[in-house]
């Protein structure tokens, strides 16, 4: 990787995967996309990439804003799983605080009702898994603790998980590399070099035991904000890692399988 630049190239990714292979390890990865509500050209493009590359997709859907037709559409894609992305993706925190739908300023009973309502909406969808993705990737621990009581078996936020089980009966598996960033009021692809650097960095940290080796490296996308460069990068990433004998793309059904007692 280029020293001091935060950039890396495709050769750096292959070298890191070679290192996993050399140690007799398998580098597991998974793909999560957030903020789905309806069928759009961007969503259809994403589903085409999913099918063409055979990489499973975990799609975080906003229940209160979801078009029922989206559920019917996704039912025909066996590699797609649906996760619960809050209820309405609305910020309930006071001005000056970080955005959160289920933050420290939220009433517990109101939040509980919203989580339950969102789960009830999506539970009718064929591809639904009881996995909660908190909007803005943050959630007060009071709400995390009640998720199992509401039928949620797993949570997915962002960055390396500090613990495998943040609450009894709840598994945490996060995403780690967001290829979209906000800048000047707009959202943009971070660029090929930075994206590869972030992926290699997490894979390396896992291999060396600096973070939880058992947590698969999660690629986070936001299909509504993608440009042509974003889509091209994803296709190349999926194919490059997919061809390497030490890499394996996991489905949401595999990684969010409930813990055995």
Coordinates of C-alpha atoms in Angstrom, one line a residue:
X1 CA 0.0 0.0 0.0
X2 CA 1.1 3.6 -0.6
X3 CA 2.7 4.9 2.6
X4 CA 0.9 7.9 4.0
X5 CA -1.7 8.2 1.4
X6 CA -4.4 5.9 2.7
X7 CA -4.6 4.4 -0.8
X8 CA -4.1 0.8 -1.9
X9 CA -4.4 -1.1 -5.2
X10 CA -5.8 -4.4 -6.3
X11 CA -2.5 -6.1 -5.9
X12 CA -2.5 -5.1 -2.2
X13 CA -5.8 -6.9 -1.8
X14 CA -4.5 -10.1 -3.5
X15 CA -1.4 -10.0 -1.4
X16 CA -3.5 -9.8 1.8
X17 CA -5.6 -12.7 0.7
X18 CA -2.4 -14.6 -0.2
X19 CA -1.3 -14.0 3.4
X20 CA -4.5 -15.6 4.7
X21 CA -4.0 -18.6 2.4
X22 CA -0.4 -18.9 3.5
X23 CA -1.6 -19.2 7.1
X24 CA -4.2 -21.8 6.2
X25 CA -7.1 -19.3 6.9
X26 CA -10.2 -18.3 5.0
X27 CA -11.0 -14.5 4.7
X28 CA -14.8 -14.3 5.1
X29 CA -16.6 -11.2 3.8
X30 CA -20.2 -10.1 3.5
X31 CA -22.2 -7.3 1.7
X32 CA -24.8 -5.0 3.4
X33 CA -26.7 -2.3 1.6
X34 CA -28.8 0.3 3.5
X35 CA -31.8 2.5 3.1
X36 CA -33.9 0.4 0.6
X37 CA -37.6 1.5 0.3
X38 CA -38.7 0.8 -3.2
X39 CA -37.7 -0.5 -6.7
X40 CA -35.5 2.0 -8.4
X41 CA -33.0 1.8 -11.3
X42 CA -30.2 1.8 -8.7
X43 CA -31.8 -1.1 -6.8
X44 CA -32.3 -3.1 -10.0
X45 CA -28.6 -2.5 -11.0
X46 CA -27.6 -3.8 -7.5
X47 CA -29.7 -6.9 -7.9
X48 CA -28.1 -7.6 -11.3
X49 CA -24.6 -7.3 -9.8
X50 CA -25.7 -9.7 -7.0
X51 CA -26.9 -12.3 -9.5
X52 CA -24.0 -11.8 -12.0
X53 CA -21.3 -12.1 -9.4
X54 CA -23.2 -14.6 -7.2
X55 CA -22.3 -12.5 -4.1
X56 CA -25.1 -12.6 -1.5
X57 CA -26.7 -9.3 -0.5
X58 CA -28.1 -8.3 2.9
X59 CA -30.5 -5.5 2.2
X60 CA -31.5 -3.2 5.1
X61 CA -35.0 -2.0 4.4
X62 CA -36.8 0.9 6.1
X63 CA -40.1 -0.7 7.2
X64 CA -42.4 2.3 7.5
X65 CA -41.3 3.7 4.1
X66 CA -41.2 0.3 2.2
X67 CA -43.2 -0.3 -0.9
X68 CA -44.9 -3.7 -0.6
X69 CA -43.9 -4.2 -4.2
X70 CA -40.3 -4.3 -3.1
X71 CA -41.0 -7.4 -1.0
X72 CA -42.5 -9.2 -3.9
X73 CA -39.5 -8.2 -6.1
X74 CA -37.0 -9.5 -3.6
X75 CA -38.8 -12.8 -3.1
X76 CA -37.6 -13.7 -6.6
X77 CA -33.9 -13.2 -5.7
X78 CA -32.6 -16.2 -3.6
X79 CA -29.3 -14.5 -2.8
X80 CA -31.0 -11.5 -1.1
X81 CA -31.9 -11.3 2.6
X82 CA -33.9 -8.5 4.1
X83 CA -32.8 -6.9 7.4
X84 CA -34.8 -4.3 9.5
X85 CA -33.4 -0.8 9.2
X86 CA -35.1 0.9 12.2
X87 CA -38.7 1.9 11.6
X88 CA -38.9 5.2 9.6
X89 CA -35.2 6.3 9.7
X90 CA -36.1 9.4 11.6
X91 CA -33.8 11.3 14.0
X92 CA -35.2 11.7 17.5
X93 CA -32.2 13.3 19.1
X94 CA -31.9 17.0 20.1
X95 CA -30.0 19.5 17.9
X96 CA -26.3 19.2 18.5
X97 CA -26.4 15.5 19.3
X98 CA -25.5 12.7 16.8
X99 CA -28.4 11.5 14.8
X100 CA -30.2 8.3 16.0
X101 CA -33.7 6.9 15.8
X102 CA -33.1 4.9 19.0
X103 CA -30.7 7.1 20.9
X104 CA -30.4 8.2 24.5
X105 CA -33.0 10.9 24.3
X106 CA -35.7 8.5 23.1
X107 CA -38.5 7.2 25.5
X108 CA -38.0 3.4 25.9
X109 CA -41.6 2.5 25.5
X110 CA -42.0 4.5 22.3
X111 CA -38.8 3.1 20.9
X112 CA -39.9 -0.5 21.8
X113 CA -43.2 0.1 20.0
X114 CA -41.4 1.3 16.9
X115 CA -39.0 -1.7 16.8
X116 CA -42.0 -4.0 17.2
X117 CA -44.0 -2.3 14.4
X118 CA -41.0 -2.4 12.0
X119 CA -40.5 -6.1 12.6
X120 CA -44.2 -6.9 12.1
X121 CA -44.1 -5.1 8.7
X122 CA -41.1 -6.9 7.4
X123 CA -41.9 -10.3 8.9
X124 CA -44.4 -10.8 6.1
X125 CA -41.6 -10.7 3.6
X126 CA -40.3 -14.0 2.4
X127 CA -36.6 -12.9 2.6
X128 CA -36.8 -11.3 6.0
X129 CA -34.3 -12.2 8.8
X130 CA -34.8 -10.9 12.4
X131 CA -31.7 -8.7 12.2
X132 CA -31.7 -5.1 13.3
X133 CA -29.7 -2.4 11.5
X134 CA -29.9 0.8 13.5
X135 CA -30.2 4.0 11.4
X136 CA -26.9 6.0 11.4
X137 CA -25.4 2.8 12.8
X138 CA -25.9 3.9 16.4
X139 CA -28.4 2.8 19.1
X140 CA -28.6 3.4 22.9
X141 CA -27.8 0.3 24.9
X142 CA -31.3 0.4 26.5
X143 CA -32.7 -0.5 23.1
X144 CA -30.1 -3.1 22.3
X145 CA -30.9 -5.0 25.5
X146 CA -34.6 -5.3 24.6
X147 CA -34.1 -6.5 21.0
X148 CA -34.2 -10.2 21.9
X149 CA -37.5 -9.7 23.7
X150 CA -38.9 -8.3 20.4
X151 CA -37.9 -11.3 18.4
X152 CA -34.6 -9.8 17.1
X153 CA -31.7 -12.3 17.1
X154 CA -28.9 -10.1 15.8
X155 CA -27.7 -6.5 15.3
X156 CA -25.5 -5.0 12.7
X157 CA -23.9 -1.5 13.0
X158 CA -20.5 -0.2 11.9
X159 CA -16.8 -0.8 12.8
X160 CA -15.2 -3.8 14.5
X161 CA -17.5 -5.2 17.2
X162 CA -16.3 -4.8 20.7
X163 CA -18.2 -8.0 21.8
X164 CA -19.8 -10.9 20.0
X165 CA -22.9 -10.7 22.1
X166 CA -23.9 -7.2 23.2
X167 CA -27.0 -8.6 25.0
X168 CA -28.1 -12.1 26.0
X169 CA -29.5 -13.9 23.0
X170 CA -28.2 -11.2 20.6
X171 CA -25.4 -11.6 18.1
X172 CA -23.5 -8.6 16.7
X173 CA -21.9 -8.7 13.2
X174 CA -21.0 -5.3 11.8
X175 CA -20.0 -3.7 8.5
X176 CA -16.5 -2.2 8.4
X177 CA -16.0 -0.5 5.1
X178 CA -18.5 2.2 3.9
X179 CA -17.7 3.1 0.3
X180 CA -19.8 6.2 0.5
X181 CA -18.9 9.4 2.4
X182 CA -20.7 12.7 3.0
X183 CA -18.9 15.8 1.9
X184 CA -20.2 19.3 1.3
X185 CA -23.8 18.2 1.8
X186 CA -23.5 15.5 -0.9
X187 CA -22.7 11.8 -0.7
X188 CA -19.9 10.4 -2.8
X189 CA -17.9 7.3 -3.5
X190 CA -14.7 7.3 -1.5
X191 CA -12.6 6.2 -4.4
X192 CA -11.0 2.9 -5.4
X193 CA -7.7 3.4 -3.5
X194 CA -9.3 4.4 -0.2
X195 CA -11.9 1.6 -0.4
X196 CA -9.3 -1.1 -1.1
X197 CA -7.1 0.3 1.7
X198 CA -10.0 0.1 4.2
X199 CA -10.8 -3.5 3.2
X200 CA -7.1 -4.6 3.4
X201 CA -6.7 -2.9 6.7
X202 CA -9.6 -4.8 8.3
X203 CA -8.6 -8.1 6.8
X204 CA -5.1 -7.6 8.0
X205 CA -6.3 -6.6 11.5
X206 CA -8.3 -9.8 11.7
X207 CA -5.5 -12.0 10.5
X208 CA -3.1 -10.5 13.0
X209 CA -5.7 -10.8 15.8
X210 CA -5.9 -7.0 16.4
X211 CA -9.7 -7.3 16.0
X212 CA -12.1 -10.2 16.3
X213 CA -10.9 -12.7 13.7
X214 CA -14.3 -14.4 13.6
X215 CA -16.2 -11.4 12.5
X216 CA -16.5 -11.4 8.7
X217 CA -15.4 -8.2 7.0
X218 CA -18.5 -6.3 6.0
X219 CA -18.7 -4.1 2.9
X220 CA -21.4 -1.4 3.3
X221 CA -23.0 0.3 0.4
X222 CA -25.9 2.8 -0.2
X223 CA -27.3 2.0 -3.7
X224 CA -29.1 5.3 -4.0
X225 CA -25.8 7.3 -3.8
X226 CA -23.8 5.2 -6.2
X227 CA -22.3 6.5 -9.4
X228 CA -20.8 4.5 -12.3
X229 CA -17.4 4.3 -10.5
X230 CA -19.0 2.8 -7.4
X231 CA -20.7 0.1 -9.4
X232 CA -17.6 -0.8 -11.3
X233 CA -15.6 -1.0 -8.1
X234 CA -18.1 -3.3 -6.5
X235 CA -18.2 -5.7 -9.5
X236 CA -14.4 -5.9 -9.6
X237 CA -14.2 -6.4 -5.9
X238 CA -16.7 -9.2 -5.9
X239 CA -15.0 -10.9 -8.7
X240 CA -11.5 -10.4 -7.5
X241 CA -12.2 -11.8 -4.0
X242 CA -14.5 -14.4 -5.4
X243 CA -11.8 -15.9 -7.5
X244 CA -9.3 -16.2 -4.7
X245 CA -9.1 -19.6 -2.9
X246 CA -8.7 -17.9 0.5
X247 CA -11.8 -15.7 0.3
X248 CA -15.4 -16.5 0.8
X249 CA -18.5 -14.3 0.5
X250 CA -21.1 -15.2 3.1
X251 CA -24.8 -14.8 3.0
X252 CA -26.8 -13.1 5.8
X253 CA -28.5 -16.4 6.6
X254 CA -25.1 -17.9 7.3
X255 CA -23.6 -15.2 9.4
X256 CA -26.8 -14.4 11.4
X257 CA -27.7 -17.9 12.2
X258 CA -28.9 -17.9 15.8
X259 CA -26.4 -18.8 18.5
X260 CA -26.6 -22.4 19.6
X261 CA -26.9 -22.9 23.3

